[in-house]
């Protein structure tokens, strides 16, 4: 439990991310950092799978060169497709640690798809590498879309 008046673990981590990620951290442009922070906030408010913010804070606080990617896809395997596109947008290189946040439209009930997105990225890391993931519902997404934000370090 956080003491009264202290920031939550989520806002602490968001502050770490803002410091660690310059606006130019993605080849996709400055809006990517903003979208990632929105997804991070959404996952902490409306999460379907918990993201351990304390672990993330420890892991990413000393990130040497964090890379960020965001992608949206629709249709069959939309989450896995968006995950791979986001990974490529983040540089497509193996990482020591990563965070994946998948967003789905409200009412989404196929919980296997976020796991498929996780597994699509998991193939780009050694089994003992730290990879945290979560997903949530975003009312701004079209009914057939999924968005994946990836932070690599």
Coordinates of N, CA and C in Angstrom, one line a residue:
X1 N 0.8 -1.2 0.0 CA 0.0 0.0 0.0 C 0.9 1.2 0.0
X2 N 0.6 2.2 -0.8 CA 1.3 3.4 -0.9 C 0.9 4.3 0.2
X3 N 1.9 5.0 0.8 CA 1.6 6.0 1.8 C 0.7 7.1 1.1
X4 N -0.1 7.8 2.0 CA -1.0 8.8 1.4 C -0.1 9.9 0.9
X5 N -0.5 10.4 -0.3 CA 0.2 11.5 -0.9 C 1.4 11.1 -1.8
X6 N 1.8 9.8 -1.7 CA 2.9 9.3 -2.6 C 2.4 8.8 -3.9
X7 N 3.1 8.9 -5.0 CA 2.7 8.5 -6.3 C 2.6 7.0 -6.3
X8 N 1.7 6.5 -7.1 CA 1.5 5.0 -7.3 C 2.7 4.4 -8.0
X9 N 2.9 3.1 -7.9 CA 4.0 2.5 -8.7 C 3.9 2.7 -10.2
X10 N 2.6 2.8 -10.7 CA 2.4 3.1 -12.1 C 2.9 4.5 -12.5
X11 N 2.6 5.5 -11.7 CA 3.1 6.8 -12.0 C 4.6 6.9 -11.8
X12 N 5.1 6.2 -10.8 CA 6.6 6.2 -10.7 C 7.2 5.6 -11.9
X13 N 6.7 4.5 -12.4 CA 7.3 3.9 -13.6 C 7.1 4.8 -14.8
X14 N 6.0 5.4 -14.9 CA 5.8 6.4 -16.0 C 6.8 7.5 -16.0
X15 N 7.2 8.0 -14.8 CA 8.2 9.0 -14.7 C 9.6 8.4 -15.1
X16 N 9.9 7.2 -14.8 CA 11.1 6.5 -15.2 C 11.1 6.5 -16.7
X17 N 10.0 6.1 -17.3 CA 9.9 5.9 -18.8 C 10.1 7.3 -19.4
X18 N 9.5 8.3 -18.9 CA 9.6 9.7 -19.5 C 11.1 10.1 -19.5
X19 N 11.8 9.8 -18.4 CA 13.2 10.2 -18.3 C 14.1 9.3 -19.2
X20 N 13.8 8.0 -19.3 CA 14.6 7.1 -20.0 C 14.4 7.1 -21.5
X21 N 13.2 7.5 -21.9 CA 12.9 7.5 -23.4 C 12.8 8.9 -23.9
X22 N 13.8 9.3 -24.6 CA 13.7 10.6 -25.3 C 12.6 10.6 -26.3
X23 N 12.0 11.7 -26.7 CA 10.9 11.8 -27.6 C 11.4 11.1 -28.9
X24 N 12.7 11.1 -29.2 CA 13.2 10.5 -30.5 C 13.5 9.0 -30.3
X25 N 13.0 8.3 -29.3 CA 13.4 6.9 -29.0 C 12.8 6.0 -30.1
X26 N 12.0 6.4 -30.9 CA 11.4 5.5 -31.9 C 11.4 6.2 -33.3
X27 N 11.7 5.3 -34.3 CA 11.7 5.8 -35.7 C 10.3 6.2 -36.1
X28 N 9.3 5.8 -35.3 CA 7.9 6.1 -35.7 C 7.5 7.5 -35.4
X29 N 8.3 8.2 -34.7 CA 7.9 9.6 -34.4 C 7.6 9.8 -32.9
X30 N 7.4 11.1 -32.5 CA 7.2 11.4 -31.1 C 5.9 11.0 -30.5
X31 N 4.8 10.7 -31.3 CA 3.6 10.3 -30.8 C 3.6 8.9 -30.2
X32 N 4.6 8.1 -30.6 CA 4.7 6.7 -30.1 C 4.9 6.7 -28.6
X33 N 5.8 7.6 -28.1 CA 6.0 7.6 -26.6 C 4.7 7.9 -25.9
X34 N 4.0 8.9 -26.4 CA 2.7 9.3 -25.8 C 1.7 8.1 -25.8
X35 N 1.6 7.4 -26.9 CA 0.8 6.2 -27.0 C 1.2 5.1 -26.0
X36 N 2.5 4.9 -25.9 CA 3.0 3.9 -25.0 C 2.6 4.3 -23.5
X37 N 2.7 5.5 -23.2 CA 2.4 6.0 -21.8 C 0.8 5.8 -21.6
X38 N 0.0 6.1 -22.7 CA -1.4 5.9 -22.5 C -1.7 4.4 -22.3
X39 N -1.0 3.5 -23.1 CA -1.3 2.1 -22.9 C -0.8 1.6 -21.5
X40 N 0.3 2.2 -21.0 CA 0.8 1.8 -19.7 C -0.3 2.2 -18.6
X41 N -0.8 3.4 -18.8 CA -1.8 3.9 -17.9 C -3.1 3.1 -18.0
X42 N -3.5 2.7 -19.2 CA -4.7 1.9 -19.4 C -4.5 0.5 -18.8
X43 N -3.3 0.0 -19.0 CA -3.1 -1.4 -18.4 C -3.1 -1.4 -16.9
X44 N -2.8 -0.3 -16.3 CA -2.8 -0.3 -14.8 C -4.2 0.0 -14.3
X45 N -5.0 0.7 -15.1 CA -6.4 1.0 -14.7 C -7.4 -0.1 -15.0
X46 N -7.3 -0.6 -16.2 CA -8.3 -1.6 -16.7 C -7.7 -3.0 -17.0
X47 N -6.7 -3.3 -16.3 CA -5.9 -4.5 -16.7 C -6.7 -5.8 -16.6
X48 N -6.4 -6.6 -17.5 CA -6.9 -8.0 -17.6 C -5.9 -8.9 -17.0
X49 N -4.6 -8.6 -17.2 CA -3.5 -9.3 -16.6 C -2.6 -8.3 -16.0
X50 N -2.2 -8.6 -14.7 CA -1.4 -7.6 -14.0 C 0.0 -7.5 -14.5
X51 N 0.5 -6.3 -14.5 CA 1.9 -6.0 -14.8 C 2.5 -5.6 -13.5
X52 N 3.6 -6.2 -13.2 CA 4.3 -5.9 -11.9 C 5.1 -4.6 -12.1
X53 N 4.6 -3.5 -11.7 CA 5.2 -2.2 -11.9 C 6.5 -2.1 -11.1
X54 N 6.6 -2.7 -10.0 CA 7.8 -2.6 -9.2 C 9.0 -3.3 -9.9
X55 N 8.7 -4.5 -10.4 CA 9.7 -5.2 -11.2 C 10.2 -4.4 -12.4
X56 N 9.2 -3.8 -13.1 CA 9.5 -3.0 -14.3 C 10.4 -1.8 -13.9
X57 N 10.0 -1.2 -12.8 CA 10.8 0.0 -12.4 C 12.2 -0.4 -12.2
X58 N 12.5 -1.5 -11.5 CA 13.8 -2.0 -11.2 C 14.6 -2.3 -12.5
X59 N 13.9 -3.0 -13.4 CA 14.6 -3.5 -14.6 C 14.9 -2.3 -15.6
X60 N 13.9 -1.4 -15.7 CA 14.1 -0.3 -16.7 C 14.7 0.9 -16.2
X61 N 14.9 1.1 -14.9 CA 15.5 2.3 -14.3 C 16.9 2.5 -14.9
X62 N 17.6 1.4 -15.1 CA 19.0 1.6 -15.6 C 19.1 1.2 -17.1
X63 N 18.1 1.3 -17.8 CA 18.1 0.9 -19.2 C 19.1 1.7 -20.0
X64 N 20.0 1.1 -20.7 CA 21.0 1.7 -21.5 C 20.5 2.4 -22.7
X65 N 19.7 1.7 -23.5 CA 19.2 2.3 -24.7 C 17.8 1.7 -25.0
X66 N 16.8 2.1 -24.3 CA 15.5 1.6 -24.5 C 15.0 2.0 -25.9
X67 N 14.2 1.0 -26.4 CA 13.6 1.2 -27.8 C 12.1 1.0 -27.7
X68 N 11.4 1.7 -28.4 CA 9.9 1.7 -28.3 C 9.3 1.5 -29.7
X69 N 8.2 0.7 -29.7 CA 7.5 0.5 -31.0 C 6.0 0.3 -30.7
X70 N 5.2 0.8 -31.5 CA 3.7 0.6 -31.4 C 3.1 0.2 -32.7
X71 N 2.2 -0.7 -32.7 CA 1.6 -1.1 -34.0 C 0.2 -1.5 -33.8
X72 N -0.7 -1.4 -34.8 CA -2.1 -1.8 -34.7 C -2.3 -2.7 -35.9
X73 N -3.0 -3.8 -35.7 CA -3.4 -4.7 -36.8 C -4.8 -5.1 -36.6
X74 N -5.4 -5.7 -37.7 CA -6.7 -6.2 -37.6 C -6.8 -7.5 -38.4
X75 N -7.9 -8.2 -38.2 CA -8.0 -9.5 -38.9 C -7.5 -10.7 -38.1
X76 N -7.2 -11.8 -38.8 CA -6.7 -13.0 -38.2 C -5.4 -12.7 -37.5
X77 N -5.1 -13.3 -36.3 CA -3.9 -13.1 -35.6 C -3.5 -11.7 -35.4
X78 N -4.4 -10.8 -35.2 CA -4.1 -9.4 -35.1 C -3.2 -9.0 -34.0
X79 N -3.2 -9.6 -32.9 CA -2.3 -9.3 -31.8 C -0.9 -9.8 -32.1
X80 N -0.7 -11.0 -32.6 CA 0.6 -11.5 -32.9 C 1.2 -10.6 -34.1
X81 N 0.4 -10.3 -35.0 CA 0.9 -9.4 -36.1 C 1.3 -8.1 -35.6
X82 N 0.5 -7.4 -34.8 CA 0.8 -6.1 -34.2 C 2.1 -6.2 -33.3
X83 N 2.2 -7.3 -32.6 CA 3.4 -7.5 -31.8 C 4.7 -7.6 -32.6
X84 N 4.7 -8.3 -33.7 CA 5.9 -8.4 -34.5 C 6.1 -7.1 -35.2
X85 N 5.1 -6.3 -35.7 CA 5.3 -5.0 -36.3 C 5.9 -4.0 -35.3
X86 N 5.4 -4.1 -34.0 CA 5.9 -3.2 -33.0 C 7.4 -3.5 -32.7
X87 N 7.7 -4.8 -32.6 CA 9.0 -5.3 -32.4 C 10.0 -4.8 -33.5
X88 N 9.6 -4.9 -34.7 CA 10.4 -4.4 -35.8 C 10.5 -2.9 -35.8
X89 N 9.4 -2.2 -35.4 CA 9.5 -0.7 -35.3 C 10.5 -0.3 -34.2
X90 N 10.6 -1.2 -33.2 CA 11.5 -0.9 -32.0 C 13.0 -1.3 -32.4
X91 N 13.2 -1.7 -33.6 CA 14.6 -2.0 -34.0 C 14.8 -3.4 -34.4
X92 N 13.9 -4.3 -33.9 CA 13.9 -5.7 -34.3 C 15.1 -6.5 -33.8
X93 N 15.7 -6.0 -32.7 CA 16.9 -6.7 -32.2 C 16.6 -7.4 -30.9
X94 N 17.3 -8.4 -30.6 CA 17.1 -9.1 -29.3 C 17.4 -8.1 -28.2
X95 N 16.7 -8.4 -27.1 CA 16.8 -7.5 -25.9 C 17.0 -8.3 -24.7
X96 N 17.5 -7.6 -23.7 CA 17.7 -8.3 -22.4 C 16.4 -8.3 -21.6
X97 N 15.5 -7.4 -21.9 CA 14.2 -7.3 -21.2 C 13.2 -6.5 -22.0
X98 N 12.0 -6.8 -21.8 CA 11.0 -6.1 -22.6 C 9.6 -6.1 -21.9
X99 N 8.8 -5.2 -22.4 CA 7.4 -5.0 -21.9 C 6.5 -5.0 -23.1
X100 N 5.5 -5.8 -23.1 CA 4.5 -5.8 -24.1 C 3.1 -5.5 -23.5
X101 N 2.4 -4.5 -24.0 CA 1.1 -4.2 -23.6 C 0.2 -4.3 -24.8
X102 N -0.8 -5.1 -24.8 CA -1.8 -5.3 -25.9 C -3.1 -4.7 -25.5
X103 N -3.7 -4.0 -26.4 CA -5.0 -3.3 -26.2 C -6.0 -3.9 -27.2
X104 N -7.2 -4.2 -26.7 CA -8.3 -4.8 -27.5 C -9.5 -3.9 -27.3
X105 N -10.5 -4.0 -28.2 CA -11.7 -3.3 -28.1 C -12.5 -3.8 -26.9
X106 N -13.4 -3.0 -26.3 CA -14.3 -3.5 -25.2 C -15.1 -4.8 -25.6
X107 N -15.2 -5.6 -24.7 CA -16.0 -6.9 -24.9 C -15.2 -8.0 -25.4
X108 N -13.9 -7.8 -25.6 CA -13.0 -8.8 -26.2 C -12.9 -10.0 -25.2
X109 N -13.2 -11.2 -25.7 CA -13.2 -12.3 -24.8 C -12.2 -13.4 -25.2
X110 N -11.4 -13.3 -26.2 CA -10.5 -14.3 -26.6 C -9.2 -14.1 -26.0
X111 N -9.0 -14.6 -24.7 CA -7.8 -14.3 -24.0 C -6.6 -15.1 -24.5
X112 N -6.8 -15.9 -25.5 CA -5.6 -16.6 -26.0 C -4.8 -15.7 -26.9
X113 N -5.4 -14.7 -27.5 CA -4.7 -13.8 -28.5 C -3.6 -13.0 -27.8
X114 N -3.8 -12.4 -26.6 CA -2.7 -11.7 -25.9 C -1.5 -12.7 -25.7
X115 N -1.8 -13.9 -25.4 CA -0.7 -14.9 -25.2 C 0.0 -15.2 -26.5
X116 N -0.7 -15.2 -27.6 CA -0.1 -15.4 -28.9 C 0.8 -14.2 -29.2
X117 N 0.4 -13.0 -28.8 CA 1.3 -11.8 -29.0 C 2.6 -12.0 -28.2
X118 N 2.4 -12.4 -27.0 CA 3.5 -12.6 -26.1 C 4.5 -13.6 -26.7
X119 N 3.9 -14.8 -27.1 CA 4.7 -15.8 -27.7 C 5.4 -15.4 -29.0
X120 N 4.8 -14.5 -29.8 CA 5.4 -14.1 -31.0 C 6.7 -13.3 -30.7
X121 N 6.7 -12.6 -29.6 CA 7.9 -11.8 -29.2 C 8.9 -12.7 -28.4
X122 N 8.3 -13.7 -27.7 CA 9.2 -14.5 -26.9 C 10.2 -15.2 -27.7
X123 N 9.9 -15.5 -28.9 CA 10.8 -16.2 -29.8 C 12.1 -15.4 -30.1
X124 N 12.0 -14.1 -29.8 CA 13.2 -13.2 -30.0 C 14.1 -13.0 -28.8
X125 N 13.8 -13.8 -27.8 CA 14.6 -13.7 -26.6 C 15.0 -15.1 -26.1
X126 N 16.1 -15.2 -25.3 CA 16.5 -16.4 -24.7 C 15.4 -16.7 -23.6
X127 N 15.2 -17.9 -23.2 CA 14.2 -18.3 -22.2 C 14.3 -17.6 -20.9
X128 N 15.5 -17.2 -20.4 CA 15.7 -16.6 -19.1 C 15.6 -15.1 -19.1
X129 N 15.3 -14.5 -20.3 CA 15.2 -13.0 -20.4 C 13.9 -12.6 -19.8
X130 N 14.0 -11.4 -19.1 CA 12.8 -10.8 -18.5 C 11.9 -10.2 -19.5
X131 N 10.7 -10.7 -19.6 CA 9.7 -10.2 -20.5 C 8.3 -10.1 -19.8
X132 N 7.9 -8.9 -19.5 CA 6.6 -8.7 -18.8 C 5.5 -8.4 -19.8
X133 N 4.3 -8.7 -19.6 CA 3.2 -8.4 -20.5 C 1.9 -8.2 -19.8
X134 N 1.0 -7.5 -20.4 CA -0.3 -7.3 -19.9 C -1.2 -6.9 -21.1
X135 N -2.5 -6.9 -20.8 CA -3.4 -6.4 -21.8 C -4.6 -5.8 -21.1
X136 N -5.4 -5.0 -21.9 CA -6.5 -4.2 -21.4 C -7.5 -3.9 -22.5
X137 N -8.6 -3.4 -22.2 CA -9.6 -3.0 -23.2 C -9.5 -1.5 -23.4
X138 N -9.5 -1.1 -24.7 CA -9.4 0.4 -25.1 C -10.6 0.7 -25.9
X139 N -11.5 1.5 -25.4 CA -12.7 1.9 -26.2 C -12.5 2.6 -27.5
X140 N -11.3 3.1 -27.7 CA -11.0 3.8 -28.9 C -10.6 2.9 -30.1
X141 N -10.4 1.6 -29.8 CA -10.1 0.7 -30.9 C -11.3 0.2 -31.7
X142 N -11.1 0.0 -33.0 CA -12.2 -0.6 -33.8 C -12.4 -2.0 -33.3
X143 N -13.6 -2.6 -33.6 CA -14.0 -3.9 -33.1 C -13.1 -5.0 -33.6
X144 N -12.4 -4.8 -34.7 CA -11.6 -5.9 -35.3 C -10.1 -5.6 -35.1
X145 N -9.7 -4.7 -34.3 CA -8.3 -4.2 -34.2 C -7.7 -4.6 -32.9
X146 N -6.4 -4.7 -32.9 CA -5.6 -4.8 -31.7 C -4.3 -3.9 -31.8
X147 N -3.9 -3.3 -30.7 CA -2.7 -2.5 -30.7 C -1.8 -3.1 -29.7
X148 N -0.5 -3.1 -30.1 CA 0.5 -3.6 -29.2 C 1.6 -2.6 -29.0
X149 N 2.0 -2.3 -27.8 CA 3.1 -1.4 -27.5 C 4.2 -2.2 -26.9
X150 N 5.4 -2.0 -27.4 CA 6.6 -2.8 -27.0 C 7.7 -1.9 -26.5
X151 N 8.2 -2.1 -25.4 CA 9.4 -1.4 -24.9 C 10.5 -2.4 -24.7
X152 N 11.6 -2.2 -25.3 CA 12.8 -3.1 -25.3 C 13.9 -2.4 -24.6
X153 N 14.7 -3.2 -23.9 CA 15.9 -2.6 -23.2 C 17.0 -3.6 -23.2

